[in-house]
Amino acid sequence: MPKLRVAMIAPPWLKIPPEGYGGVESVIDGLVKGLMENDVEVEIFGVGKKSLHGAKVHPVTPHEEFENILKPMYDYALPTPCAHLLKSLKMIAEDGAFDIIHDHNYFVGPAVLSYAAGHGGLPPAVHTIHGPQLTSEKMIKEGVFDNRNYWKSLQGEHGCYLVPISDAMRSEMPSELKGTLLATVHNAIDAQSFPFVGREGKKNYFITLARFTEDKGQHIAAKICARKGYRLRMAGTVATITSQRKLMFEVANPLSRYRSDADFKYYSDKILPYVLRSPKITFSGSVGGKRKMKFISEAKALLFPITWNEPFGMAVIEALACGTPVIAMNHGAMPEIIEHGVNGFLADTEAQFAEYMERVSEIDPENCRRSVEKKFSDTRMARNYLARYQQVIKKSRRLKG
């Protein structure tokens, strides 16, 4: 019996595995590993030529385009993924022997594949909805663009099927997508690649690990730590800035091109005052490799004070894999990942969040690690996607037949 052939279309922004921040890229890394272990033939259409777990990599986009991800869509942010996707599809059609496409490109992927998949030499497709979430009425009142019409436009019978990354995300999707929305597949990691550190190895600091933006709520963590005198080390990108030196230069520059960026403004207005006020609160930049592993595994806890319905949260399962408890606001997918009082705490208010920070020693690091091995392993994720692939292939055959 011939092997199942999967064309994996990664985003054009970062290489895989990512050196620092890169949630989607980390998921693809684990998924490819899990699929290869299940005797699936995977070819990646991504950035650069670096081999990944023995899978063939097509360098559709020669270099990382992350610096352009936040630029105006008509300059870079839209043309870049469009060109990346169209080049990938041309190569896949010319090959003509793939069984399924697995796409990871926000918005652009489903828009094109809802018409192209299953036609012109292309196989059917699965698109993982990594984000952003479906716009809520509350978000619209706050000035956020309403993206619901986009998702509704994908209704109907076609060759592209959607996979949400949490039940929280799935519950928010429009009912019109009933025919194309598949069951949830949680994101995952290879827990064995993360160093486990028990209670005796933990050090006296908390961490945040996320892109700096209002939704992630790092200001809540900074405010609590400043008030209580806790040590807080914050890692992540500010806009596209990855280093402390670069960030300080741009903050001090009144003519910085980042001044109009909402995430940069969030950091300078709501985070920087606490950094300047307390020497115990520091910005660590974008951490990767061994530095990231040490940063996470030795922390007392990961603080995840999100203010929105986070669709998943890769940093959360990475911390848990290291035996590091997580304290999170009870939004989005957090109840699907965190078992309150077992591998972390779920808070409904800032006051509760601060209280749980004082109780973090109650959490056994062994329970944190086990929760990832049980529910969020790359092997389990790969098997779930294999089931979705087979489901879509059968659906596609019925539509053609």
JSON list of N, CA and C in Angstrom, two decimals, residues 47-76:
[
{"chain": "A", "resi": 47, "resn": "VAL", "atom": "N", "xyz": [10.07, 28.05, 4.21]},
{"chain": "A", "resi": 47, "resn": "VAL", "atom": "CA", "xyz": [11.14, 29.04, 4.15]},
{"chain": "A", "resi": 47, "resn": "VAL", "atom": "C", "xyz": [12.49, 28.33, 4.25]},
{"chain": "A", "resi": 48, "resn": "GLY", "atom": "N", "xyz": [13.39, 28.61, 3.31]},
{"chain": "A", "resi": 48, "resn": "GLY", "atom": "CA", "xyz": [14.73, 28.05, 3.38]},
{"chain": "A", "resi": 48, "resn": "GLY", "atom": "C", "xyz": [14.77, 26.56, 3.07]},
{"chain": "A", "resi": 49, "resn": "LYS", "atom": "N", "xyz": [15.97, 25.99, 3.14]},
{"chain": "A", "resi": 49, "resn": "LYS", "atom": "CA", "xyz": [16.18, 24.60, 2.72]},
{"chain": "A", "resi": 49, "resn": "LYS", "atom": "C", "xyz": [16.45, 23.62, 3.86]},
{"chain": "A", "resi": 50, "resn": "LYS", "atom": "N", "xyz": [16.42, 24.09, 5.10]},
{"chain": "A", "resi": 50, "resn": "LYS", "atom": "CA", "xyz": [16.80, 23.24, 6.22]},
{"chain": "A", "resi": 50, "resn": "LYS", "atom": "C", "xyz": [15.88, 22.02, 6.32]},
{"chain": "A", "resi": 51, "resn": "SER", "atom": "N", "xyz": [16.49, 20.83, 6.38]},
{"chain": "A", "resi": 51, "resn": "SER", "atom": "CA", "xyz": [15.72, 19.59, 6.48]},
{"chain": "A", "resi": 51, "resn": "SER", "atom": "C", "xyz": [14.98, 19.52, 7.81]},
{"chain": "A", "resi": 52, "resn": "LEU", "atom": "N", "xyz": [13.84, 18.85, 7.81]},
{"chain": "A", "resi": 52, "resn": "LEU", "atom": "CA", "xyz": [13.04, 18.76, 9.03]},
{"chain": "A", "resi": 52, "resn": "LEU", "atom": "C", "xyz": [12.59, 17.32, 9.24]},
{"chain": "A", "resi": 53, "resn": "HIS", "atom": "N", "xyz": [13.20, 16.65, 10.21]},
{"chain": "A", "resi": 53, "resn": "HIS", "atom": "CA", "xyz": [12.83, 15.28, 10.58]},
{"chain": "A", "resi": 53, "resn": "HIS", "atom": "C", "xyz": [12.85, 14.33, 9.39]},
{"chain": "A", "resi": 54, "resn": "GLY", "atom": "N", "xyz": [13.72, 14.60, 8.41]},
{"chain": "A", "resi": 54, "resn": "GLY", "atom": "CA", "xyz": [13.83, 13.74, 7.25]},
{"chain": "A", "resi": 54, "resn": "GLY", "atom": "C", "xyz": [12.86, 14.07, 6.14]},
{"chain": "A", "resi": 55, "resn": "ALA", "atom": "N", "xyz": [11.96, 15.05, 6.36]},
{"chain": "A", "resi": 55, "resn": "ALA", "atom": "CA", "xyz": [10.99, 15.43, 5.33]},
{"chain": "A", "resi": 55, "resn": "ALA", "atom": "C", "xyz": [11.65, 16.38, 4.33]},
{"chain": "A", "resi": 56, "resn": "LYS", "atom": "N", "xyz": [11.27, 16.26, 3.08]},
{"chain": "A", "resi": 56, "resn": "LYS", "atom": "CA", "xyz": [11.79, 17.14, 2.04]},
{"chain": "A", "resi": 56, "resn": "LYS", "atom": "C", "xyz": [11.22, 18.55, 2.23]},
{"chain": "A", "resi": 57, "resn": "VAL", "atom": "N", "xyz": [12.09, 19.55, 2.09]},
{"chain": "A", "resi": 57, "resn": "VAL", "atom": "CA", "xyz": [11.67, 20.94, 2.25]},
{"chain": "A", "resi": 57, "resn": "VAL", "atom": "C", "xyz": [11.85, 21.69, 0.94]},
{"chain": "A", "resi": 58, "resn": "HIS", "atom": "N", "xyz": [10.78, 22.30, 0.44]},
{"chain": "A", "resi": 58, "resn": "HIS", "atom": "CA", "xyz": [10.85, 23.13, -0.75]},
{"chain": "A", "resi": 58, "resn": "HIS", "atom": "C", "xyz": [10.99, 24.59, -0.32]},
{"chain": "A", "resi": 59, "resn": "PRO", "atom": "N", "xyz": [12.08, 25.26, -0.67]},
{"chain": "A", "resi": 59, "resn": "PRO", "atom": "CA", "xyz": [12.29, 26.66, -0.25]},
{"chain": "A", "resi": 59, "resn": "PRO", "atom": "C", "xyz": [11.48, 27.64, -1.11]},
{"chain": "A", "resi": 60, "resn": "VAL", "atom": "N", "xyz": [10.16, 27.62, -0.93]},
{"chain": "A", "resi": 60, "resn": "VAL", "atom": "CA", "xyz": [9.28, 28.48, -1.72]},
{"chain": "A", "resi": 60, "resn": "VAL", "atom": "C", "xyz": [9.63, 29.94, -1.50]},
{"chain": "A", "resi": 61, "resn": "THR", "atom": "N", "xyz": [9.83, 30.31, -0.24]},
{"chain": "A", "resi": 61, "resn": "THR", "atom": "CA", "xyz": [10.28, 31.66, 0.13]},
{"chain": "A", "resi": 61, "resn": "THR", "atom": "C", "xyz": [11.71, 31.50, 0.64]},
{"chain": "A", "resi": 62, "resn": "PRO", "atom": "N", "xyz": [12.69, 32.11, -0.04]},
{"chain": "A", "resi": 62, "resn": "PRO", "atom": "CA", "xyz": [14.10, 31.86, 0.29]},
{"chain": "A", "resi": 62, "resn": "PRO", "atom": "C", "xyz": [14.51, 32.28, 1.70]},
{"chain": "A", "resi": 63, "resn": "HIS", "atom": "N", "xyz": [13.97, 33.42, 2.15]},
{"chain": "A", "resi": 63, "resn": "HIS", "atom": "CA", "xyz": [14.39, 33.98, 3.44]},
{"chain": "A", "resi": 63, "resn": "HIS", "atom": "C", "xyz": [13.18, 34.30, 4.30]},
{"chain": "A", "resi": 64, "resn": "GLU", "atom": "N", "xyz": [13.38, 34.33, 5.61]},
{"chain": "A", "resi": 64, "resn": "GLU", "atom": "CA", "xyz": [12.29, 34.68, 6.54]},
{"chain": "A", "resi": 64, "resn": "GLU", "atom": "C", "xyz": [11.75, 36.08, 6.23]},
{"chain": "A", "resi": 65, "resn": "GLU", "atom": "N", "xyz": [10.44, 36.22, 6.27]},
{"chain": "A", "resi": 65, "resn": "GLU", "atom": "CA", "xyz": [9.79, 37.50, 5.98]},
{"chain": "A", "resi": 65, "resn": "GLU", "atom": "C", "xyz": [9.14, 38.10, 7.21]},
{"chain": "A", "resi": 66, "resn": "PHE", "atom": "N", "xyz": [9.58, 37.65, 8.41]},
{"chain": "A", "resi": 66, "resn": "PHE", "atom": "CA", "xyz": [8.92, 38.09, 9.64]},
{"chain": "A", "resi": 66, "resn": "PHE", "atom": "C", "xyz": [8.94, 39.60, 9.83]},
{"chain": "A", "resi": 67, "resn": "GLU", "atom": "N", "xyz": [9.99, 40.27, 9.37]},
{"chain": "A", "resi": 67, "resn": "GLU", "atom": "CA", "xyz": [10.07, 41.72, 9.55]},
{"chain": "A", "resi": 67, "resn": "GLU", "atom": "C", "xyz": [8.96, 42.45, 8.80]},
{"chain": "A", "resi": 68, "resn": "ASN", "atom": "N", "xyz": [8.32, 41.78, 7.85]},
{"chain": "A", "resi": 68, "resn": "ASN", "atom": "CA", "xyz": [7.27, 42.42, 7.06]},
{"chain": "A", "resi": 68, "resn": "ASN", "atom": "C", "xyz": [5.86, 42.05, 7.50]},
{"chain": "A", "resi": 69, "resn": "ILE", "atom": "N", "xyz": [5.75, 41.22, 8.53]},
{"chain": "A", "resi": 69, "resn": "ILE", "atom": "CA", "xyz": [4.44, 40.66, 8.89]},
{"chain": "A", "resi": 69, "resn": "ILE", "atom": "C", "xyz": [3.45, 41.73, 9.35]},
{"chain": "A", "resi": 70, "resn": "LEU", "atom": "N", "xyz": [3.95, 42.81, 9.95]},
{"chain": "A", "resi": 70, "resn": "LEU", "atom": "CA", "xyz": [3.06, 43.84, 10.47]},
{"chain": "A", "resi": 70, "resn": "LEU", "atom": "C", "xyz": [2.97, 45.08, 9.57]},
{"chain": "A", "resi": 71, "resn": "LYS", "atom": "N", "xyz": [3.61, 45.02, 8.41]},
{"chain": "A", "resi": 71, "resn": "LYS", "atom": "CA", "xyz": [3.55, 46.16, 7.50]},
{"chain": "A", "resi": 71, "resn": "LYS", "atom": "C", "xyz": [2.20, 46.21, 6.78]},
{"chain": "A", "resi": 72, "resn": "PRO", "atom": "N", "xyz": [1.85, 47.34, 6.16]},
{"chain": "A", "resi": 72, "resn": "PRO", "atom": "CA", "xyz": [0.55, 47.44, 5.47]},
{"chain": "A", "resi": 72, "resn": "PRO", "atom": "C", "xyz": [0.35, 46.32, 4.48]},
{"chain": "A", "resi": 73, "resn": "MET", "atom": "N", "xyz": [-0.88, 45.81, 4.41]},
{"chain": "A", "resi": 73, "resn": "MET", "atom": "CA", "xyz": [-1.14, 44.63, 3.60]},
{"chain": "A", "resi": 73, "resn": "MET", "atom": "C", "xyz": [-0.83, 44.86, 2.13]},
{"chain": "A", "resi": 74, "resn": "TYR", "atom": "N", "xyz": [-1.04, 46.09, 1.63]},
{"chain": "A", "resi": 74, "resn": "TYR", "atom": "CA", "xyz": [-0.82, 46.34, 0.21]},
{"chain": "A", "resi": 74, "resn": "TYR", "atom": "C", "xyz": [0.66, 46.48, -0.12]},
{"chain": "A", "resi": 75, "resn": "ASP", "atom": "N", "xyz": [1.53, 46.61, 0.88]},
{"chain": "A", "resi": 75, "resn": "ASP", "atom": "CA", "xyz": [2.97, 46.67, 0.65]},
{"chain": "A", "resi": 75, "resn": "ASP", "atom": "C", "xyz": [3.62, 45.29, 0.75]},
{"chain": "A", "resi": 76, "resn": "TYR", "atom": "N", "xyz": [3.41, 44.63, 1.89]},
{"chain": "A", "resi": 76, "resn": "TYR", "atom": "CA", "xyz": [4.10, 43.38, 2.15]},
{"chain": "A", "resi": 76, "resn": "TYR", "atom": "C", "xyz": [3.21, 42.29, 2.73]}
]
